[in-house]
Protein backbone atom coordinates (compact mmCIF):
# COMPACT_ATOMS: atom_id res chain seq x y z
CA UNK A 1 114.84 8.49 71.33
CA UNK A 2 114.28 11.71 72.12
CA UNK A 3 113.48 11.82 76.44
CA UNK A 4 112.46 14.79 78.54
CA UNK A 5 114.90 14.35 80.94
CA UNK A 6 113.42 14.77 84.65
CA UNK A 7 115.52 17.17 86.71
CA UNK A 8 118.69 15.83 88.46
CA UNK A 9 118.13 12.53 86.33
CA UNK A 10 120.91 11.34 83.47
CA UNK A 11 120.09 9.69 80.28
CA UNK A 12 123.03 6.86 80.07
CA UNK A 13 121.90 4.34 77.63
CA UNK A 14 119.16 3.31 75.46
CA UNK A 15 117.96 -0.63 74.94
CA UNK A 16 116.15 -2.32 72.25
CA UNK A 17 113.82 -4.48 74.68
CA UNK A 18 112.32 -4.18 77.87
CA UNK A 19 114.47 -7.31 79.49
CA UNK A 20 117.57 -5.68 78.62
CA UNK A 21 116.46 -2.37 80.23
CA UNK A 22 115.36 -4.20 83.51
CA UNK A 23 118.37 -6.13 83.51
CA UNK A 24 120.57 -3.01 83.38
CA UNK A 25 118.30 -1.64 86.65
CA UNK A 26 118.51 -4.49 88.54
CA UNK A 27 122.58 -4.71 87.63
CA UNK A 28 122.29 -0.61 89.50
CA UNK A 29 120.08 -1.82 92.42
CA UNK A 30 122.46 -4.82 93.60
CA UNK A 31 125.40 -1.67 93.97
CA UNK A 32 122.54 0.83 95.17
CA UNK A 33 122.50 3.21 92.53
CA UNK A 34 118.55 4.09 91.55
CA UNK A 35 117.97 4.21 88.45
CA UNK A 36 114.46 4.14 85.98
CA UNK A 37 113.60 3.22 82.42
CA UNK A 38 111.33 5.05 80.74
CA UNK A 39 109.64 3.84 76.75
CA UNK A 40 106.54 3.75 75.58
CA UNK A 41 103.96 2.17 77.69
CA UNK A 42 102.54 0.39 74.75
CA UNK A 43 104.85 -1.62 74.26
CA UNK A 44 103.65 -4.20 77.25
CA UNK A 45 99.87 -4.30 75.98
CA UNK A 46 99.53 -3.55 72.55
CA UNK A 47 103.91 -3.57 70.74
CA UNK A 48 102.65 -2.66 66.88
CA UNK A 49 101.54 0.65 68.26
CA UNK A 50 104.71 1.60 69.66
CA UNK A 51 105.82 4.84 68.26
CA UNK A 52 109.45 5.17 69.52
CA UNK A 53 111.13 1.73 69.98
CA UNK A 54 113.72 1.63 72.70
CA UNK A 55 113.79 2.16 76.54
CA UNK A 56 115.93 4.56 78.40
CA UNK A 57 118.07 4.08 81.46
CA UNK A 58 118.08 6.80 83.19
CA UNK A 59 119.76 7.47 87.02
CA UNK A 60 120.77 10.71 88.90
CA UNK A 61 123.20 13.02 88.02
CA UNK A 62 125.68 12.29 91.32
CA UNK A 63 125.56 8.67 90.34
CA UNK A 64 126.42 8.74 86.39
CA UNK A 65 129.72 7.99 86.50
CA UNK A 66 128.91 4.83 89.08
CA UNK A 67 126.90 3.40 86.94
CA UNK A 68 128.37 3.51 83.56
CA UNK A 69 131.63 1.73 85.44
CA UNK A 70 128.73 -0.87 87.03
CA UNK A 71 127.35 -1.21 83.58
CA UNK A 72 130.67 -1.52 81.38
CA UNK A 73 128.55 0.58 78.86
CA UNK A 74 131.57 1.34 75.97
CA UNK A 75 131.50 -2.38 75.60
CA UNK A 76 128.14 -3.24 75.81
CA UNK A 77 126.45 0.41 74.30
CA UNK A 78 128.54 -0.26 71.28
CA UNK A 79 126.91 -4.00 70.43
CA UNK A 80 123.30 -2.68 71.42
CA UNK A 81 124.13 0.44 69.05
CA UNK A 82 125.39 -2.39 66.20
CA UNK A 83 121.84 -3.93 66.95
CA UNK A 84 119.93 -0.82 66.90
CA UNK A 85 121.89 -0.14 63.71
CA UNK A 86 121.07 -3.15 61.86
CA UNK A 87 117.61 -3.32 62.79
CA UNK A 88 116.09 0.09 62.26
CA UNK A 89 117.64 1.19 58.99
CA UNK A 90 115.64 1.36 55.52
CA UNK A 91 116.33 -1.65 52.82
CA UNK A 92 118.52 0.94 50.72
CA UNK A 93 120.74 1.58 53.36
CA UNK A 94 121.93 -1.33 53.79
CA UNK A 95 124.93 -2.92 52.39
CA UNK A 96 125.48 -4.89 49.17
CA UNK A 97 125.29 -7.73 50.31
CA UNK A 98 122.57 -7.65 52.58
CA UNK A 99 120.00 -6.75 49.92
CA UNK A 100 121.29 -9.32 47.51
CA UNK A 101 120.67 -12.01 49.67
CA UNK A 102 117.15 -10.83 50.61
CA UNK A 103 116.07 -10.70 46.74
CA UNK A 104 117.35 -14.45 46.33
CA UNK A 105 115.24 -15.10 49.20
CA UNK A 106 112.27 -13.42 47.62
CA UNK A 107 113.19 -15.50 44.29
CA UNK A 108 113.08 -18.66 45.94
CA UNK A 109 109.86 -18.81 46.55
CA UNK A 110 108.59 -18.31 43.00
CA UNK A 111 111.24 -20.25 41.15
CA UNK A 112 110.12 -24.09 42.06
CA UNK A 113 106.24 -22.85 41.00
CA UNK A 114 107.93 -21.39 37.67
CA UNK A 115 110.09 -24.37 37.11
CA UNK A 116 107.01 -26.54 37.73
CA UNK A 117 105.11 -24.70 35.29
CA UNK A 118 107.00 -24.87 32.79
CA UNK A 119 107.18 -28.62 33.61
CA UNK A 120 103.52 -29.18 33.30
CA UNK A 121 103.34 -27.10 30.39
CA UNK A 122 105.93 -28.93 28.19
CA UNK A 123 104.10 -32.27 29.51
CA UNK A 124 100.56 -30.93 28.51
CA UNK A 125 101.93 -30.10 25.16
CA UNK A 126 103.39 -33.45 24.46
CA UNK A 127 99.90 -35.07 25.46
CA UNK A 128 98.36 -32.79 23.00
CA UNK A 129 100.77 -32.87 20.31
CA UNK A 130 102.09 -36.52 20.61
């Protein structure tokens, strides 16, 4: 997400939720390093009309390198990032895989109303054409 940056203030990570975020500030404020999110504020009222998912963490400039120690962000950024990644990218990027087993999950639903059909139409016949 793309954040105008106030002056003296870092962007250091980005999370998918609002908990996460808040988690991550309250991790700074127990060492004493301020920090702020910043994401849409419709996400709290109204989420469907969110227009950029993700919150920001941002904290000053002096206090950057404090905080990603504090937050162990290379281990944790690179998870959120697999989440992010997973989550937000279009049905034909995703692997093999993936996409086969969502089109047998759209077939299953049809397939016991088909098979039942068929059922009741082989039955119906045989009552009509004993």
């Amino acid at each position: 997400m793309a954040v105008p940056e106030p002056d003296g203030m870092s962007q250091i990570s980005e999370y998918g939720t609002k908990f996460a975020a808040d988690v991550a500030v309250a991790r700074l404020a127990e060492y004493g390093i301020e920090s702020s999110v910043f994401g849409d504020p419709a996400h709290s009222v109204a989420p469907h009309h969110v227009t950029q998912p993700g919150f920001v963490l941002l904290v000053l400039d002096d206090t950057v390198e404090d905080a990603l120690e504090v937050l162990d962000l290379p281990a944790n950024h690179e998870a959120e990032a697999l989440d992010q990644q997973l989550y937000r990218r279009r049905f034909d990027d995703r692997p093999g895989w993936f996409k086969g087993f969502a089109y047998l999950l759209l077939l299953a639903a049809p397939v016991p109303w088909l098979i039942m059909a068929v059922i009741l139409a082989t039955m119906a016949l045989k009552a009509l054409f004993p």
